[in-house]
GROMACS .gro file of C-alpha atoms in nm:
model
  320
    1MET     CA    1   0.989  -2.497  -1.308
    2ILE     CA    2   0.836  -2.262  -1.054
    3LEU     CA    3   0.476  -2.140  -1.073
    4LEU     CA    4   0.396  -1.798  -0.930
    5GLN     CA    5   0.157  -1.789  -0.636
    6SER     CA    6  -0.185  -1.639  -0.699
    7HIS     CA    7  -0.192  -1.439  -0.378
    8SER     CA    8   0.023  -1.144  -0.276
    9ARG     CA    9   0.250  -1.267   0.001
   10PHE     CA   10   0.298  -0.921   0.151
   11LEU     CA   11  -0.076  -0.853   0.147
   12LEU     CA   12  -0.149  -1.187   0.311
   13GLN     CA   13   0.112  -1.125   0.582
   14THR     CA   14  -0.031  -0.778   0.646
   15LEU     CA   15  -0.382  -0.922   0.681
   16LEU     CA   16  -0.263  -1.196   0.917
   17ASN     CA   17  -0.079  -0.946   1.136
   18ARG     CA   18  -0.383  -0.722   1.147
   19VAL     CA   19  -0.619  -1.008   1.239
   20GLN     CA   20  -0.387  -1.132   1.514
   21ASN     CA   21  -0.375  -0.781   1.668
   22LEU     CA   22  -0.731  -0.677   1.597
   23GLU     CA   23  -0.786  -0.536   1.947
   24LYS     CA   24  -0.482  -0.310   1.922
   25ALA     CA   25  -0.537   0.034   1.774
   26VAL     CA   26  -0.244   0.049   1.533
   27GLU     CA   27  -0.233   0.274   1.229
   28VAL     CA   28  -0.129   0.103   0.904
   29ASP     CA   29  -0.042   0.274   0.576
   30TYR     CA   30   0.154   0.069   0.320
   31ASN     CA   31   0.225   0.111  -0.051
   32TRP     CA   32   0.400  -0.145  -0.273
   33VAL     CA   33   0.426  -0.264  -0.633
   34GLU     CA   34   0.432  -0.621  -0.762
   35PHE     CA   35   0.511  -0.773  -1.101
   36ASP     CA   36   0.338  -0.641  -1.414
   37ASP     CA   37   0.297  -0.302  -1.244
   38VAL     CA   38   0.011  -0.399  -1.010
   39ARG     CA   39   0.017  -0.151  -0.720
   40TYR     CA   40  -0.137  -0.195  -0.375
   41HIS     CA   41  -0.224   0.039  -0.091
   42VAL     CA   42  -0.358  -0.068   0.248
   43GLN     CA   43  -0.475   0.156   0.527
   44VAL     CA   44  -0.608   0.100   0.880
   45SER     CA   45  -0.700   0.389   1.111
   46MET     CA   46  -0.674   0.388   1.488
   47LYS     CA   47  -1.040   0.488   1.519
   48ASN     CA   48  -1.166   0.180   1.332
   49PRO     CA   49  -0.905  -0.096   1.372
   50HIS     CA   50  -1.143  -0.363   1.237
   51LEU     CA   51  -1.185  -0.184   0.902
   52PHE     CA   52  -0.920  -0.256   0.639
   53LEU     CA   53  -0.901  -0.041   0.325
   54LEU     CA   54  -0.743  -0.211   0.025
   55SER     CA   55  -0.677  -0.024  -0.302
   56VAL     CA   56  -0.545  -0.184  -0.620
   57SER     CA   57  -0.405  -0.020  -0.934
   58LEU     CA   58  -0.409  -0.240  -1.245
   59PRO     CA   59  -0.175  -0.230  -1.548
   60ILE     CA   60  -0.261   0.042  -1.799
   61PRO     CA   61  -0.475  -0.127  -2.067
   62SER     CA   62  -0.379  -0.118  -2.432
   63ALA     CA   63  -0.596   0.050  -2.692
   64ASP     CA   64  -0.758  -0.280  -2.791
   65THR     CA   65  -0.862  -0.367  -2.433
   66VAL     CA   66  -1.187  -0.230  -2.294
   67PHE     CA   67  -1.230  -0.146  -1.925
   68CYS     CA   68  -1.573  -0.081  -1.778
   69GLY     CA   69  -1.553   0.186  -1.510
   70GLY     CA   70  -1.179   0.138  -1.479
   71LEU     CA   71  -1.210  -0.241  -1.432
   72PRO     CA   72  -1.213  -0.544  -1.663
   73SER     CA   73  -1.549  -0.676  -1.771
   74GLY     CA   74  -1.721  -0.879  -1.501
   75ALA     CA   75  -1.485  -0.769  -1.223
   76ILE     CA   76  -1.757  -0.626  -0.995
   77GLU     CA   77  -1.963  -0.946  -1.018
   78ALA     CA   78  -1.651  -1.156  -0.953
   79ILE     CA   79  -1.566  -0.955  -0.640
   80LYS     CA   80  -1.917  -0.993  -0.499
   81ALA     CA   81  -1.919  -1.365  -0.572
   82ALA     CA   82  -1.576  -1.419  -0.414
   83TYR     CA   83  -1.610  -1.212  -0.096
   84GLY     CA   84  -1.980  -1.161  -0.026
   85VAL     CA   85  -2.057  -0.942   0.273
   86LEU     CA   86  -1.693  -0.932   0.383
   87VAL     CA   87  -1.609  -0.644   0.149
   88GLN     CA   88  -1.769  -0.324   0.031
   89ILE     CA   89  -1.671  -0.165  -0.301
   90LEU     CA   90  -1.610   0.207  -0.253
   91ASP     CA   91  -1.712   0.440  -0.535
   92PRO     CA   92  -1.514   0.637  -0.633
   93PRO     CA   93  -1.191   0.450  -0.550
   94ARG     CA   94  -0.885   0.612  -0.397
   95ASP     CA   95  -0.710   0.859  -0.628
   96GLY     CA   96  -0.467   0.686  -0.861
   97PHE     CA   97  -0.623   0.340  -0.815
   98ASN     CA   98  -0.877   0.135  -1.009
   99LEU     CA   99  -1.043  -0.029  -0.710
  100THR     CA  100  -1.085   0.032  -0.337
  101LEU     CA  101  -1.237  -0.225  -0.104
  102LYS     CA  102  -1.343  -0.184   0.259
  103LEU     CA  103  -1.297  -0.509   0.452
  104ASN     CA  104  -1.475  -0.565   0.780
  105LEU     CA  105  -1.235  -0.797   0.960
  106SER     CA  106  -1.489  -0.863   1.237
  107LYS     CA  107  -1.696  -1.061   0.983
  108LEU     CA  108  -1.423  -1.315   0.917
  109PRO     CA  109  -1.503  -1.682   0.997
  110HIS     CA  110  -1.422  -1.782   1.355
  111ASP     CA  111  -1.276  -2.116   1.248
  112GLU     CA  112  -0.901  -2.073   1.199
  113ASP     CA  113  -0.876  -2.279   0.880
  114ASN     CA  114  -1.170  -2.105   0.714
  115ARG     CA  115  -1.041  -1.765   0.826
  116HIS     CA  116  -0.698  -1.831   0.675
  117ALA     CA  117  -0.854  -1.954   0.350
  118THR     CA  118  -1.065  -1.637   0.334
  119LEU     CA  119  -0.759  -1.416   0.387
  120VAL     CA  120  -0.572  -1.601   0.111
  121LYS     CA  121  -0.868  -1.532  -0.117
  122VAL     CA  122  -0.856  -1.162  -0.026
  123ALA     CA  123  -0.481  -1.158  -0.098
  124SER     CA  124  -0.566  -1.303  -0.442
  125ILE     CA  125  -0.761  -0.991  -0.543
  126ARG     CA  126  -0.539  -0.954  -0.849
  127GLU     CA  127  -0.651  -1.293  -0.981
  128VAL     CA  128  -1.017  -1.218  -0.907
  129VAL     CA  129  -1.017  -0.883  -1.088
  130LEU     CA  130  -0.785  -0.938  -1.385
  131GLY     CA  131  -0.909  -1.293  -1.437
  132ALA     CA  132  -1.279  -1.199  -1.432
  133PRO     CA  133  -1.339  -1.182  -1.811
  134LEU     CA  134  -1.129  -1.495  -1.863
  135ARG     CA  135  -1.335  -1.679  -1.601
  136VAL     CA  136  -1.660  -1.591  -1.779
  137ILE     CA  137  -1.533  -1.729  -2.111
  138LEU     CA  138  -1.388  -2.047  -1.958
  139LYS     CA  139  -1.704  -2.113  -1.757
  140GLN     CA  140  -1.905  -2.093  -2.077
  141LEU     CA  141  -1.664  -2.342  -2.232
  142GLY     CA  142  -1.697  -2.583  -1.938
  143SER     CA  143  -2.076  -2.559  -1.949
  144ARG     CA  144  -2.087  -2.596  -2.329
  145ILE     CA  145  -2.262  -2.259  -2.353
  146ILE     CA  146  -2.213  -2.063  -2.673
  147GLY     CA  147  -2.156  -1.700  -2.571
  148SER     CA  148  -2.214  -1.383  -2.766
  149ASP     CA  149  -1.840  -1.341  -2.833
  150VAL     CA  150  -1.794  -1.680  -3.005
  151ASN     CA  151  -1.535  -1.666  -3.286
  152ARG     CA  152  -1.459  -1.304  -3.196
  153LEU     CA  153  -1.114  -1.182  -3.095
  154VAL     CA  154  -1.113  -1.081  -2.727
  155ALA     CA  155  -0.821  -0.877  -2.585
  156LEU     CA  156  -0.733  -0.907  -2.215
  157VAL     CA  157  -0.475  -0.693  -2.036
  158HIS     CA  158  -0.189  -0.867  -1.854
  159ARG     CA  159   0.095  -0.613  -1.872
  160PRO     CA  160   0.112  -0.233  -1.900
  161LYS     CA  161  -0.024  -0.145  -2.246
  162GLU     CA  162   0.002  -0.509  -2.357
  163SER     CA  163  -0.270  -0.768  -2.412
  164PHE     CA  164  -0.309  -1.135  -2.486
  165PHE     CA  165  -0.593  -1.260  -2.702
  166LEU     CA  166  -0.871  -1.517  -2.681
  167VAL     CA  167  -1.082  -1.666  -2.957
  168PRO     CA  168  -1.380  -1.846  -2.792
  169GLN     CA  169  -1.530  -2.127  -2.997
  170ALA     CA  170  -1.802  -2.381  -2.933
  171GLU     CA  171  -1.569  -2.665  -2.826
  172LYS     CA  172  -1.248  -2.483  -2.736
  173VAL     CA  173  -1.085  -2.149  -2.653
  174ILE     CA  174  -0.769  -2.044  -2.837
  175VAL     CA  175  -0.530  -1.824  -2.638
  176VAL     CA  176  -0.252  -1.631  -2.816
  177TYR     CA  177   0.036  -1.441  -2.651
  178PRO     CA  178   0.254  -1.191  -2.839
  179MET     CA  179   0.584  -1.227  -2.651
  180ARG     CA  180   0.784  -0.905  -2.621
  181PHE     CA  181   1.108  -0.834  -2.436
  182LYS     CA  182   1.327  -0.523  -2.424
  183ASP     CA  183   1.674  -0.673  -2.379
  184SER     CA  184   1.839  -0.858  -2.668
  185ILE     CA  185   1.966  -1.132  -2.434
  186ASP     CA  186   1.616  -1.179  -2.294
  187ILE     CA  187   1.480  -1.211  -2.648
  188ALA     CA  188   1.729  -1.487  -2.734
  189LEU     CA  189   1.670  -1.675  -2.408
  190ALA     CA  190   1.291  -1.641  -2.429
  191THR     CA  191   1.283  -1.768  -2.788
  192SER     CA  192   1.489  -2.073  -2.694
  193PHE     CA  193   1.282  -2.128  -2.378
  194LEU     CA  194   0.950  -2.114  -2.566
  195GLN     CA  195   1.068  -2.354  -2.834
  196GLU     CA  196   1.177  -2.603  -2.566
  197PHE     CA  197   0.845  -2.539  -2.388
  198VAL     CA  198   0.657  -2.654  -2.699
  199GLU     CA  199   0.883  -2.958  -2.741
  200ALA     CA  200   0.829  -3.060  -2.377
  201ARG     CA  201   0.453  -3.059  -2.435
  202ARG     CA  202   0.498  -3.340  -2.690
  203SER     CA  203   0.638  -3.580  -2.431
  204SER     CA  204   0.419  -3.873  -2.327
  205GLY     CA  205   0.378  -3.747  -1.971
  206LEU     CA  206   0.201  -3.429  -2.080
  207ASN     CA  207  -0.062  -3.572  -2.312
  208SER     CA  208  -0.344  -3.423  -2.107
  209ALA     CA  209  -0.196  -3.070  -2.106
  210PRO     CA  210  -0.338  -2.807  -2.343
  211PRO     CA  211  -0.184  -2.819  -2.693
  212CYS     CA  212   0.085  -2.555  -2.735
  213SER     CA  213   0.262  -2.405  -3.037
  214TRP     CA  214   0.513  -2.129  -3.109
  215SER     CA  215   0.568  -1.934  -3.428
  216PRO     CA  216   0.783  -1.632  -3.519
  217SER     CA  217   0.493  -1.480  -3.718
  218PRO     CA  218   0.135  -1.397  -3.607
  219PRO     CA  219  -0.099  -1.698  -3.618
  220GLN     CA  220  -0.419  -1.699  -3.820
  221GLU     CA  221  -0.627  -1.635  -3.506
  222LEU     CA  222  -0.491  -1.279  -3.483
  223LYS     CA  223  -0.638  -1.182  -3.818
  224GLY     CA  224  -0.806  -0.846  -3.768
  225ALA     CA  225  -0.600  -0.756  -3.459
  226PRO     CA  226  -0.442  -0.409  -3.434
  227ASN     CA  227  -0.100  -0.367  -3.594
  228ASP     CA  228   0.062  -0.312  -3.254
  229ALA     CA  229  -0.049  -0.658  -3.146
  230LEU     CA  230   0.117  -0.821  -3.446
  231SER     CA  231   0.469  -0.715  -3.350
  232ALA     CA  232   0.644  -0.953  -3.110
  233ASN     CA  233   1.024  -0.989  -3.104
  234ALA     CA  234   1.007  -1.329  -2.928
  235GLY     CA  235   0.732  -1.480  -3.140
  236PHE     CA  236   0.377  -1.590  -3.059
  237VAL     CA  237   0.265  -1.868  -2.825
  238THR     CA  238  -0.073  -2.035  -2.874
  239PHE     CA  239  -0.263  -2.258  -2.629
  240VAL     CA  240  -0.585  -2.447  -2.700
  241ILE     CA  241  -0.810  -2.494  -2.396
  242PHE     CA  242  -1.071  -2.771  -2.407
  243PRO     CA  243  -1.362  -2.831  -2.166
  244ARG     CA  244  -1.169  -3.103  -1.981
  245HIS     CA  245  -0.909  -2.847  -1.878
  246VAL     CA  246  -1.159  -2.630  -1.687
  247GLU     CA  247  -1.362  -2.895  -1.507
  248GLY     CA  248  -1.433  -2.832  -1.138
  249LYS     CA  249  -1.152  -2.664  -0.948
  250LYS     CA  250  -0.914  -2.687  -1.243
  251ILE     CA  251  -1.053  -2.358  -1.372
  252ASP     CA  252  -0.886  -2.153  -1.096
  253ARG     CA  253  -0.540  -2.284  -1.181
  254VAL     CA  254  -0.597  -2.239  -1.555
  255ILE     CA  255  -0.711  -1.877  -1.508
  256TRP     CA  256  -0.407  -1.787  -1.299
  257SER     CA  257  -0.163  -1.968  -1.530
  258LEU     CA  258  -0.301  -1.797  -1.840
  259SER     CA  259  -0.319  -1.453  -1.675
  260THR     CA  260   0.047  -1.465  -1.566
  261PHE     CA  261   0.206  -1.664  -1.849
  262HIS     CA  262   0.426  -1.375  -1.966
  263ALA     CA  263   0.545  -1.312  -1.609
  264TYR     CA  264   0.614  -1.686  -1.575
  265VAL     CA  265   0.835  -1.682  -1.886
  266SER     CA  266   1.009  -1.359  -1.779
  267TYR     CA  267   1.085  -1.506  -1.437
  268HIS     CA  268   1.252  -1.815  -1.582
  269VAL     CA  269   1.440  -1.611  -1.842
  270LYS     CA  270   1.590  -1.393  -1.568
  271CYS     CA  271   1.671  -1.701  -1.358
  272SER     CA  272   1.847  -1.861  -1.657
  273GLU     CA  273   2.042  -1.542  -1.722
  274GLY     CA  274   2.148  -1.520  -1.358
  275PHE     CA  275   2.250  -1.887  -1.355
  276MET     CA  276   2.466  -1.842  -1.666
  277HIS     CA  277   2.631  -1.533  -1.518
  278THR     CA  278   2.712  -1.728  -1.202
  279ARG     CA  279   2.863  -2.014  -1.402
  280MET     CA  280   3.070  -1.769  -1.608
  281ARG     CA  281   3.204  -1.599  -1.297
  282ARG     CA  282   3.303  -1.933  -1.144
  283ARG     CA  283   3.470  -2.036  -1.468
  284VAL     CA  284   3.669  -1.711  -1.486
  285GLU     CA  285   3.773  -1.748  -1.122
  286SER     CA  286   3.896  -2.106  -1.185
  287LEU     CA  287   4.094  -1.989  -1.490
  288ILE     CA  288   4.255  -1.708  -1.289
  289GLN     CA  289   4.354  -1.959  -1.020
  290ALA     CA  290   4.503  -2.187  -1.285
  291LEU     CA  291   4.705  -1.899  -1.429
  292ASP     CA  292   4.829  -1.803  -1.084
  293ARG     CA  293   4.952  -2.158  -1.025
  294ALA     CA  294   5.130  -2.158  -1.364
  295LYS     CA  295   5.348  -1.853  -1.283
  296PRO     CA  296   5.719  -1.941  -1.237
  297ASP     CA  297   5.869  -1.888  -0.895
  298VAL     CA  298   6.045  -1.550  -0.863
  299ILE     CA  299   6.406  -1.582  -0.747
  300ASP     CA  300   6.487  -1.350  -0.465
  301THR     CA  301   6.806  -1.166  -0.570
  302SER     CA  302   6.794  -0.905  -0.298
  303LYS     CA  303   7.043  -1.088  -0.083
  304ARG     CA  304   7.295  -1.108  -0.364
  305ALA     CA  305   7.258  -0.741  -0.447
  306ASN     CA  306   7.308  -0.630  -0.088
  307SER     CA  307   7.573  -0.883   0.017
  308ARG     CA  308   7.924  -0.768   0.101
  309SER     CA  309   8.215  -0.844  -0.134
  310PHE     CA  310   8.547  -0.983  -0.008
  311LYS     CA  311   8.889  -0.946  -0.163
  312ARG     CA  312   9.116  -1.246  -0.170
  313LEU     CA  313   9.447  -1.202   0.013
  314ASP     CA  314   9.768  -1.368  -0.090
  315ILE     CA  315  10.007  -1.536   0.150
  316ASP     CA  316  10.191  -1.210   0.217
  317GLY     CA  317   9.868  -1.039   0.324
  318ASN     CA  318   9.846  -0.817   0.020
  319ALA     CA  319   9.521  -0.783  -0.163
  320GLY     CA  320   9.512  -0.978  -0.486
   0.00000   0.00000   0.00000
């Protein structure tokens, strides 16, 4: 199975191109949209080629998700911790966006490896911002710190007007995803995929992975959640995260995997659907070829129809 990359490939390529041509005064103005309706806008002026403006629009939060100043809780602190003096948060942001950052590319590390790692981190702005509240909760779990939201249902946005839920506890964090799909085929494939996903977790090679379960009805952890959150046509997936799962650098991978789990499932559902369509087309083509080979040969009667007729003559030369 394929895991989605945490950084935006187009944003990273744009940053690399800009850094490699920093002395050239080239105007840049790009807009694009990535999965889960995260929109980006980058701008570089010819007057200040070393300044890079990056704006990000996040998915519209659901009614049960709280944004502080248009951003998830802890996002500002996470940005400052991740980028330091490299970026400046502009207030207010660009119209139509939740966040605008001013990057001073002249302050990038001179070492090539460190510079590339820094640019990858900048291209991962989505993970830094949307994963900020999740990082706070998982850090408390790893440090065995009991936070103020222990045993409380916490809603985090991951898709437009859709949330997944966390229940922080002293020794674990329970994560619940209501899985929703619009197409009936996607619903059937996703349900089958998730059930196999849970079965695969029980294999001996995945004993250290977080426990996982699927149910067609809301689990007990969603008691008290809004009614909209309790409707999911592909069931509910539950993960249990323990302190061992967020030790050291593991936390970054866990945050990204949890933040994009629905997109991960959607990606593989669409890949499965495309694979089945391809197999069906090939099967139909082979059947058509078999039918063509089974057709009987057509006898060409044109020569007989157009051939001349001869009358038989008797010995005296008269026509018989």
